[in-house]
Amino acid sequence: MRVLKISRDQLKKWLDELSGTVDLYVPMPAGKQVHRFEPYTTFEELDLSYTRTVLPPKKFVFPPEEVLFNRAPSGETTVPDLPARDLVLFGVHPCDINGIRILDTFFSSFDKPDWYYQRRRARLRIVGLSCLPDEHCFCRSMDCDSAASGFDLFFHDIDPENQDRGEKVFFVSLGTVEGDIMLADRADTLPEAEPEELEALLEYTERRESAYTLDLDPSILPQAIKLHQADPLWDRLGEQCLACGVCSLGCPTCTCFNIRDTNDLEGGSSRVRNWDACLYRDFARVAGDHNFRPHRSERIQNRYYHKQVGFAEAFGKPSCVGCGRCIKLCPTGIHFVEVFQSLARERLPVDE
Amino acid sequence: MNNLYLTADWTILEIREIIPGHFFVSLSPSGGGGVPEYSPGQFFQISVHGIGEAPVSVSSSPTRPGTLEMCIRKVGRLTAAIAGLRAGNRVGIRGPFGNGFPLERMRGNDLVLLAGGLGIVPLRSLVNYAVDLPGEFGQVTVLYGAGTDAQLLFIDDLLGLSRDINIQLIVQEITGAGPYEERFGDRTGFVTDLIPGSVTRPTRTFAAMCGPPVFYRYAVSALLAEGLSKRLVYMSLERRMECGIGKCGHCGVGYRYTCVDGPIFNYWDAFNMPELIEMREGEPWIS
């Protein structure tokens, strides 16, 4: 492995400079233990040791609301422009990088690419940042605890508790030539990490490995769901679930949307898409008022089925990266990992 | 890369209420250029800008080029807006979407087409397709049922084809409207009642069906009772297809999207995706 080193001061200087040429978004504190990707202001304000943002970075490629086109009273149709500058997301954790890779696969599927996703994705650059797991993280179980690719640059901060030391150093991996371009001729001048520093990076990785408290065996997930479609657990979850949809809205890989028209006072209209959630009652309702999933228990089972079985069968891997947002956000404490642990336990003989 | 969400302007050539609340619409692209290639069983997205968009199956056949025909039931805001349009008005069109019927496989075989209510709309496309290509298919049988004889769609149209195809109708209640009584007497019942004896070559007969959600499990089991091979049973299934390109998620069932993998599904697709057709709780799967 070959990685470069960049000092804290150099990093600050680079971000200051970069924010002048691109739309730069970074993780910022937004209340007690709450973080958001916000426009870069100063280096001192960004939080390099954050765990997760409330909303995943999908909002930059698939915004909560997006105008598909405007239609003038004359019938002329126009598609809104995007800002001309590239958008750089700095500080994206491996789970979220993997989340964007899943979105890339999904939004280009069936030889029918999503034009709006593609054009936002084309201007997005991703700068990854290492992290330590908290009690909601299960990315390791979903094989998303590291990002093999999907980033332009990746920064390792092996001493995240210490942010202020002047001699602090980050390790940098280049993922793409875009990463090199972003560094604007710096890559050539940055020193390579010494063998003992790589050793320290390895130790950090081991420390991170042992910090996970949640664990599940992903190989059981498809079977656990398929074999237990009539399990009373789903009824219990249906009782507990408020169908608020926050698990989907906060999910880095949930992509469902509604399309609707809005009108302006001049006689024009716009076609708009908004995030939707499969837990909402109307999600599978069709004309004539037939609802294919009228009960919450059916909708919650469908969500688990789609993410762990259906998506995996269609696209080769589950649409879950183990970021823990659904667990953290659920107002009634429905716990993704515990649901599966419970389903898996029920496969064991009763006299365990 | 094409922006598949943009609509093209099409002009309504003809619109008329064929039975109360059901509107026949004939359209062609406003700028000329012709109707894009499509296949029976596919659907288009139709828009009234400012109101919205909805998927509608095609009821015309590509063997009769130049126009596209649909039949729209007035059930909501968009369909009410369409019902208020006149010839010469414009709508937005995207498509075609979906897979369509497996025409190549069907060739040379008998067809049994089962329709419940509005389900005749996509099947009319296949009926006209088969009639327009004499010799390409074997015996074509249409079994069509509705709530009352006043709710039968395209009835003169279909009876006009009775020299080429075997057409059987059934309704649950007779009101005396239209030619039903003179052709079929006072017989009432469900479309599934027409199935026994309708299949003469069970290994050389493709079944295609479309109806309300409750209809499929009965129609499939009645066909299988006639000895029809499961792999020859196809269903056109409705879901809430909003984007048409497998992205919005609303028509997702199991690992399939109705708008790209369907709306025409085989028996074995439905077998693998229990939620695809409506079954009653605790009921065994159809086999």
PDB file of N, CA, C and O in Angstrom, chain B residues 119-167:
ATOM      1  N   GLY B 119     -60.007  -4.821 -18.162  1.00  0.00           N
ATOM      2  CA  GLY B 119     -58.907  -5.670 -18.634  1.00  0.00           C
ATOM      3  C   GLY B 119     -58.940  -5.946 -20.126  1.00  0.00           C
ATOM      4  O   GLY B 119     -57.942  -6.368 -20.705  1.00  0.00           O
ATOM      5  N   ILE B 120     -60.048  -5.670 -20.768  1.00  0.00           N
ATOM      6  CA  ILE B 120     -60.141  -5.885 -22.220  1.00  0.00           C
ATOM      7  C   ILE B 120     -59.267  -4.874 -22.974  1.00  0.00           C
ATOM      8  O   ILE B 120     -58.862  -5.131 -24.115  1.00  0.00           O
ATOM      9  N   VAL B 121     -58.932  -3.750 -22.325  1.00  0.00           N
ATOM     10  CA  VAL B 121     -58.227  -2.674 -23.041  1.00  0.00           C
ATOM     11  C   VAL B 121     -56.879  -3.138 -23.614  1.00  0.00           C
ATOM     12  O   VAL B 121     -56.661  -3.040 -24.817  1.00  0.00           O
ATOM     13  N   PRO B 122     -55.953  -3.667 -22.784  1.00  0.00           N
ATOM     14  CA  PRO B 122     -54.695  -4.135 -23.389  1.00  0.00           C
ATOM     15  C   PRO B 122     -54.888  -5.373 -24.262  1.00  0.00           C
ATOM     16  O   PRO B 122     -54.136  -5.571 -25.230  1.00  0.00           O
ATOM     17  N   LEU B 123     -55.886  -6.201 -23.955  1.00  0.00           N
ATOM     18  CA  LEU B 123     -56.080  -7.428 -24.733  1.00  0.00           C
ATOM     19  C   LEU B 123     -56.629  -7.121 -26.127  1.00  0.00           C
ATOM     20  O   LEU B 123     -56.365  -7.844 -27.079  1.00  0.00           O
ATOM     21  N   ARG B 124     -57.374  -6.028 -26.262  1.00  0.00           N
ATOM     22  CA  ARG B 124     -57.884  -5.633 -27.582  1.00  0.00           C
ATOM     23  C   ARG B 124     -56.717  -5.419 -28.550  1.00  0.00           C
ATOM     24  O   ARG B 124     -56.816  -5.740 -29.736  1.00  0.00           O
ATOM     25  N   SER B 125     -55.607  -4.904 -28.028  1.00  0.00           N
ATOM     26  CA  SER B 125     -54.419  -4.705 -28.855  1.00  0.00           C
ATOM     27  C   SER B 125     -53.942  -6.045 -29.411  1.00  0.00           C
ATOM     28  O   SER B 125     -53.631  -6.163 -30.605  1.00  0.00           O
ATOM     29  N   LEU B 126     -53.909  -7.052 -28.572  1.00  0.00           N
ATOM     30  CA  LEU B 126     -53.449  -8.381 -28.985  1.00  0.00           C
ATOM     31  C   LEU B 126     -54.459  -9.056 -29.921  1.00  0.00           C
ATOM     32  O   LEU B 126     -54.076  -9.707 -30.902  1.00  0.00           O
ATOM     33  N   VAL B 127     -55.755  -8.872 -29.651  1.00  0.00           N
ATOM     34  CA  VAL B 127     -56.802  -9.435 -30.516  1.00  0.00           C
ATOM     35  C   VAL B 127     -56.655  -8.872 -31.938  1.00  0.00           C
ATOM     36  O   VAL B 127     -56.579  -9.627 -32.914  1.00  0.00           O
ATOM     37  N   ASN B 128     -56.563  -7.552 -32.033  1.00  0.00           N
ATOM     38  CA  ASN B 128     -56.445  -6.934 -33.357  1.00  0.00           C
ATOM     39  C   ASN B 128     -55.144  -7.329 -34.048  1.00  0.00           C
ATOM     40  O   ASN B 128     -55.101  -7.506 -35.261  1.00  0.00           O
ATOM     41  N   TYR B 129     -54.109  -7.478 -33.268  1.00  0.00           N
ATOM     42  CA  TYR B 129     -52.811  -7.887 -33.814  1.00  0.00           C
ATOM     43  C   TYR B 129     -52.941  -9.272 -34.459  1.00  0.00           C
ATOM     44  O   TYR B 129     -52.520  -9.481 -35.604  1.00  0.00           O
ATOM     45  N   ALA B 130     -53.573 -10.201 -33.726  1.00  0.00           N
ATOM     46  CA  ALA B 130     -53.721 -11.575 -34.232  1.00  0.00           C
ATOM     47  C   ALA B 130     -54.637 -11.611 -35.459  1.00  0.00           C
ATOM     48  O   ALA B 130     -54.352 -12.308 -36.443  1.00  0.00           O
ATOM     49  N   VAL B 131     -55.706 -10.821 -35.407  1.00  0.00           N
ATOM     50  CA  VAL B 131     -56.653 -10.807 -36.524  1.00  0.00           C
ATOM     51  C   VAL B 131     -56.009 -10.227 -37.787  1.00  0.00           C
ATOM     52  O   VAL B 131     -56.266 -10.687 -38.897  1.00  0.00           O
ATOM     53  N   ASP B 132     -55.128  -9.236 -37.586  1.00  0.00           N
ATOM     54  CA  ASP B 132     -54.487  -8.576 -38.730  1.00  0.00           C
ATOM     55  C   ASP B 132     -53.374  -9.407 -39.365  1.00  0.00           C
ATOM     56  O   ASP B 132     -52.873  -9.048 -40.423  1.00  0.00           O
ATOM     57  N   LEU B 133     -52.957 -10.455 -38.679  1.00  0.00           N
ATOM     58  CA  LEU B 133     -51.893 -11.301 -39.222  1.00  0.00           C
ATOM     59  C   LEU B 133     -52.422 -12.725 -39.411  1.00  0.00           C
ATOM     60  O   LEU B 133     -52.049 -13.627 -38.662  1.00  0.00           O
ATOM     61  N   PRO B 134     -53.332 -12.909 -40.405  1.00  0.00           N
ATOM     62  CA  PRO B 134     -53.969 -14.224 -40.547  1.00  0.00           C
ATOM     63  C   PRO B 134     -52.924 -15.300 -40.819  1.00  0.00           C
ATOM     64  O   PRO B 134     -51.955 -15.067 -41.537  1.00  0.00           O
ATOM     65  N   GLY B 135     -53.105 -16.462 -40.209  1.00  0.00           N
ATOM     66  CA  GLY B 135     -52.156 -17.554 -40.408  1.00  0.00           C
ATOM     67  C   GLY B 135     -51.011 -17.557 -39.415  1.00  0.00           C
ATOM     68  O   GLY B 135     -50.320 -18.546 -39.251  1.00  0.00           O
ATOM     69  N   GLU B 136     -50.792 -16.422 -38.738  1.00  0.00           N
ATOM     70  CA  GLU B 136     -49.668 -16.358 -37.783  1.00  0.00           C
ATOM     71  C   GLU B 136     -50.001 -17.053 -36.461  1.00  0.00           C
ATOM     72  O   GLU B 136     -49.117 -17.532 -35.761  1.00  0.00           O
ATOM     73  N   PHE B 137     -51.284 -17.035 -36.108  1.00  0.00           N
ATOM     74  CA  PHE B 137     -51.712 -17.660 -34.856  1.00  0.00           C
ATOM     75  C   PHE B 137     -52.757 -18.715 -35.175  1.00  0.00           C
ATOM     76  O   PHE B 137     -53.358 -18.694 -36.243  1.00  0.00           O
ATOM     77  N   GLY B 138     -52.966 -19.652 -34.232  1.00  0.00           N
ATOM     78  CA  GLY B 138     -54.015 -20.653 -34.398  1.00  0.00           C
ATOM     79  C   GLY B 138     -55.364 -20.046 -34.026  1.00  0.00           C
ATOM     80  O   GLY B 138     -55.645 -18.881 -34.294  1.00  0.00           O
ATOM     81  N   GLN B 139     -56.198 -20.833 -33.385  1.00  0.00           N
ATOM     82  CA  GLN B 139     -57.513 -20.371 -32.963  1.00  0.00           C
ATOM     83  C   GLN B 139     -57.367 -19.290 -31.885  1.00  0.00           C
ATOM     84  O   GLN B 139     -56.615 -19.459 -30.934  1.00  0.00           O
ATOM     85  N   VAL B 140     -58.067 -18.165 -32.067  1.00  0.00           N
ATOM     86  CA  VAL B 140     -58.059 -17.108 -31.049  1.00  0.00           C
ATOM     87  C   VAL B 140     -59.415 -17.095 -30.346  1.00  0.00           C
ATOM     88  O   VAL B 140     -60.460 -16.986 -30.993  1.00  0.00           O
ATOM     89  N   THR B 141     -59.384 -17.260 -29.031  1.00  0.00           N
ATOM     90  CA  THR B 141     -60.605 -17.262 -28.233  1.00  0.00           C
ATOM     91  C   THR B 141     -60.555 -16.094 -27.255  1.00  0.00           C
ATOM     92  O   THR B 141     -59.531 -15.894 -26.591  1.00  0.00           O
ATOM     93  N   VAL B 142     -61.622 -15.312 -27.204  1.00  0.00           N
ATOM     94  CA  VAL B 142     -61.698 -14.207 -26.244  1.00  0.00           C
ATOM     95  C   VAL B 142     -62.827 -14.512 -25.264  1.00  0.00           C
ATOM     96  O   VAL B 142     -63.976 -14.705 -25.672  1.00  0.00           O
ATOM     97  N   LEU B 143     -62.478 -14.586 -23.993  1.00  0.00           N
ATOM     98  CA  LEU B 143     -63.468 -14.762 -22.938  1.00  0.00           C
ATOM     99  C   LEU B 143     -63.482 -13.471 -22.134  1.00  0.00           C
ATOM    100  O   LEU B 143     -62.478 -13.075 -21.559  1.00  0.00           O
ATOM    101  N   TYR B 144     -64.633 -12.818 -22.153  1.00  0.00           N
ATOM    102  CA  TYR B 144     -64.692 -11.463 -21.603  1.00  0.00           C
ATOM    103  C   TYR B 144     -65.896 -11.331 -20.692  1.00  0.00           C
ATOM    104  O   TYR B 144     -67.019 -11.607 -21.102  1.00  0.00           O
ATOM    105  N   GLY B 145     -65.646 -10.923 -19.455  1.00  0.00           N
ATOM    106  CA  GLY B 145     -66.727 -10.747 -18.503  1.00  0.00           C
ATOM    107  C   GLY B 145     -66.731  -9.370 -17.893  1.00  0.00           C
ATOM    108  O   GLY B 145     -65.702  -8.711 -17.804  1.00  0.00           O
ATOM    109  N   ALA B 146     -67.927  -8.923 -17.508  1.00  0.00           N
ATOM    110  CA  ALA B 146     -68.051  -7.621 -16.842  1.00  0.00           C
ATOM    111  C   ALA B 146     -69.189  -7.698 -15.841  1.00  0.00           C
ATOM    112  O   ALA B 146     -69.923  -8.701 -15.794  1.00  0.00           O
ATOM    113  N   GLY B 147     -69.322  -6.630 -15.042  1.00  0.00           N
ATOM    114  CA  GLY B 147     -70.377  -6.609 -14.032  1.00  0.00           C
ATOM    115  C   GLY B 147     -71.762  -6.674 -14.663  1.00  0.00           C
ATOM    116  O   GLY B 147     -72.581  -7.510 -14.305  1.00  0.00           O
ATOM    117  N   THR B 148     -71.998  -5.795 -15.646  1.00  0.00           N
ATOM    118  CA  THR B 148     -73.287  -5.814 -16.350  1.00  0.00           C
ATOM    119  C   THR B 148     -73.032  -5.694 -17.850  1.00  0.00           C
ATOM    120  O   THR B 148     -71.941  -5.316 -18.269  1.00  0.00           O
ATOM    121  N   ASP B 149     -74.054  -5.989 -18.646  1.00  0.00           N
ATOM    122  CA  ASP B 149     -73.907  -5.854 -20.100  1.00  0.00           C
ATOM    123  C   ASP B 149     -73.718  -4.401 -20.510  1.00  0.00           C
ATOM    124  O   ASP B 149     -73.186  -4.114 -21.573  1.00  0.00           O
ATOM    125  N   ALA B 150     -74.108  -3.460 -19.629  1.00  0.00           N
ATOM    126  CA  ALA B 150     -73.891  -2.040 -19.933  1.00  0.00           C
ATOM    127  C   ALA B 150     -72.430  -1.648 -19.744  1.00  0.00           C
ATOM    128  O   ALA B 150     -72.001  -0.588 -20.188  1.00  0.00           O
ATOM    129  N   GLN B 151     -71.652  -2.502 -19.078  1.00  0.00           N
ATOM    130  CA  GLN B 151     -70.241  -2.165 -18.813  1.00  0.00           C
ATOM    131  C   GLN B 151     -69.279  -2.827 -19.792  1.00  0.00           C
ATOM    132  O   GLN B 151     -68.068  -2.709 -19.633  1.00  0.00           O
ATOM    133  N   LEU B 152     -69.817  -3.560 -20.764  1.00  0.00           N
ATOM    134  CA  LEU B 152     -68.931  -4.211 -21.732  1.00  0.00           C
ATOM    135  C   LEU B 152     -68.334  -3.157 -22.677  1.00  0.00           C
ATOM    136  O   LEU B 152     -69.050  -2.313 -23.209  1.00  0.00           O
ATOM    137  N   LEU B 153     -67.013  -3.229 -22.867  1.00  0.00           N
ATOM    138  CA  LEU B 153     -66.307  -2.255 -23.706  1.00  0.00           C
ATOM    139  C   LEU B 153     -66.027  -2.840 -25.083  1.00  0.00           C
ATOM    140  O   LEU B 153     -65.779  -4.044 -25.196  1.00  0.00           O
ATOM    141  N   PHE B 154     -66.003  -1.996 -26.100  1.00  0.00           N
ATOM    142  CA  PHE B 154     -65.624  -2.394 -27.465  1.00  0.00           C
ATOM    143  C   PHE B 154     -66.481  -3.545 -27.980  1.00  0.00           C
ATOM    144  O   PHE B 154     -66.010  -4.390 -28.731  1.00  0.00           O
ATOM    145  N   ILE B 155     -67.749  -3.599 -27.537  1.00  0.00           N
ATOM    146  CA  ILE B 155     -68.517  -4.814 -27.757  1.00  0.00           C
ATOM    147  C   ILE B 155     -68.856  -5.023 -29.239  1.00  0.00           C
ATOM    148  O   ILE B 155     -68.732  -6.133 -29.749  1.00  0.00           O
ATOM    149  N   ASP B 156     -69.252  -3.942 -29.943  1.00  0.00           N
ATOM    150  CA  ASP B 156     -69.568  -4.085 -31.367  1.00  0.00           C
ATOM    151  C   ASP B 156     -68.327  -4.449 -32.156  1.00  0.00           C
ATOM    152  O   ASP B 156     -68.343  -5.292 -33.054  1.00  0.00           O
ATOM    153  N   ASP B 157     -67.247  -3.769 -31.766  1.00  0.00           N
ATOM    154  CA  ASP B 157     -65.920  -4.034 -32.291  1.00  0.00           C
ATOM    155  C   ASP B 157     -65.554  -5.523 -32.234  1.00  0.00           C
ATOM    156  O   ASP B 157     -65.174  -6.133 -33.234  1.00  0.00           O
ATOM    157  N   LEU B 158     -65.721  -6.079 -31.057  1.00  0.00           N
ATOM    158  CA  LEU B 158     -65.316  -7.473 -30.840  1.00  0.00           C
ATOM    159  C   LEU B 158     -66.265  -8.439 -31.545  1.00  0.00           C
ATOM    160  O   LEU B 158     -65.824  -9.394 -32.190  1.00  0.00           O
ATOM    161  N   LEU B 159     -67.578  -8.170 -31.451  1.00  0.00           N
ATOM    162  CA  LEU B 159     -68.533  -9.075 -32.096  1.00  0.00           C
ATOM    163  C   LEU B 159     -68.374  -9.041 -33.613  1.00  0.00           C
ATOM    164  O   LEU B 159     -68.623 -10.029 -34.294  1.00  0.00           O
ATOM    165  N   GLY B 160     -67.907  -7.898 -34.121  1.00  0.00           N
ATOM    166  CA  GLY B 160     -67.636  -7.777 -35.549  1.00  0.00           C
ATOM    167  C   GLY B 160     -66.519  -8.700 -36.014  1.00  0.00           C
ATOM    168  O   GLY B 160     -66.386  -8.983 -37.199  1.00  0.00           O
ATOM    169  N   LEU B 161     -65.724  -9.177 -35.074  1.00  0.00           N
ATOM    170  CA  LEU B 161     -64.608 -10.063 -35.423  1.00  0.00           C
ATOM    171  C   LEU B 161     -64.976 -11.529 -35.292  1.00  0.00           C
ATOM    172  O   LEU B 161     -64.126 -12.407 -35.425  1.00  0.00           O
ATOM    173  N   SER B 162     -66.267 -11.818 -35.002  1.00  0.00           N
ATOM    174  CA  SER B 162     -66.594 -13.187 -34.607  1.00  0.00           C
ATOM    175  C   SER B 162     -66.462 -14.201 -35.742  1.00  0.00           C
ATOM    176  O   SER B 162     -66.557 -15.392 -35.514  1.00  0.00           O
ATOM    177  N   ARG B 163     -66.189 -13.727 -36.961  1.00  0.00           N
ATOM    178  CA  ARG B 163     -65.892 -14.697 -38.020  1.00  0.00           C
ATOM    179  C   ARG B 163     -64.456 -15.200 -37.899  1.00  0.00           C
ATOM    180  O   ARG B 163     -64.117 -16.297 -38.307  1.00  0.00           O
ATOM    181  N   ASP B 164     -63.580 -14.341 -37.340  1.00  0.00           N
ATOM    182  CA  ASP B 164     -62.164 -14.697 -37.227  1.00  0.00           C
ATOM    183  C   ASP B 164     -61.812 -15.300 -35.877  1.00  0.00           C
ATOM    184  O   ASP B 164     -60.860 -16.055 -35.754  1.00  0.00           O
ATOM    185  N   ILE B 165     -62.525 -14.895 -34.837  1.00  0.00           N
ATOM    186  CA  ILE B 165     -62.181 -15.366 -33.503  1.00  0.00           C
ATOM    187  C   ILE B 165     -63.425 -15.921 -32.822  1.00  0.00           C
ATOM    188  O   ILE B 165     -64.554 -15.621 -33.206  1.00  0.00           O
ATOM    189  N   ASN B 166     -63.180 -16.734 -31.801  1.00  0.00           N
ATOM    190  CA  ASN B 166     -64.270 -17.264 -30.990  1.00  0.00           C
ATOM    191  C   ASN B 166     -64.449 -16.320 -29.809  1.00  0.00           C
ATOM    192  O   ASN B 166     -63.549 -16.185 -28.978  1.00  0.00           O
ATOM    193  N   ILE B 167     -65.564 -15.628 -29.752  1.00  0.00           N
ATOM    194  CA  ILE B 167     -65.755 -14.683 -28.652  1.00  0.00           C
ATOM    195  C   ILE B 167     -66.918 -15.079 -27.765  1.00  0.00           C
ATOM    196  O   ILE B 167     -68.014 -15.375 -28.248  1.00  0.00           O
TER     197      ILE B 167
END
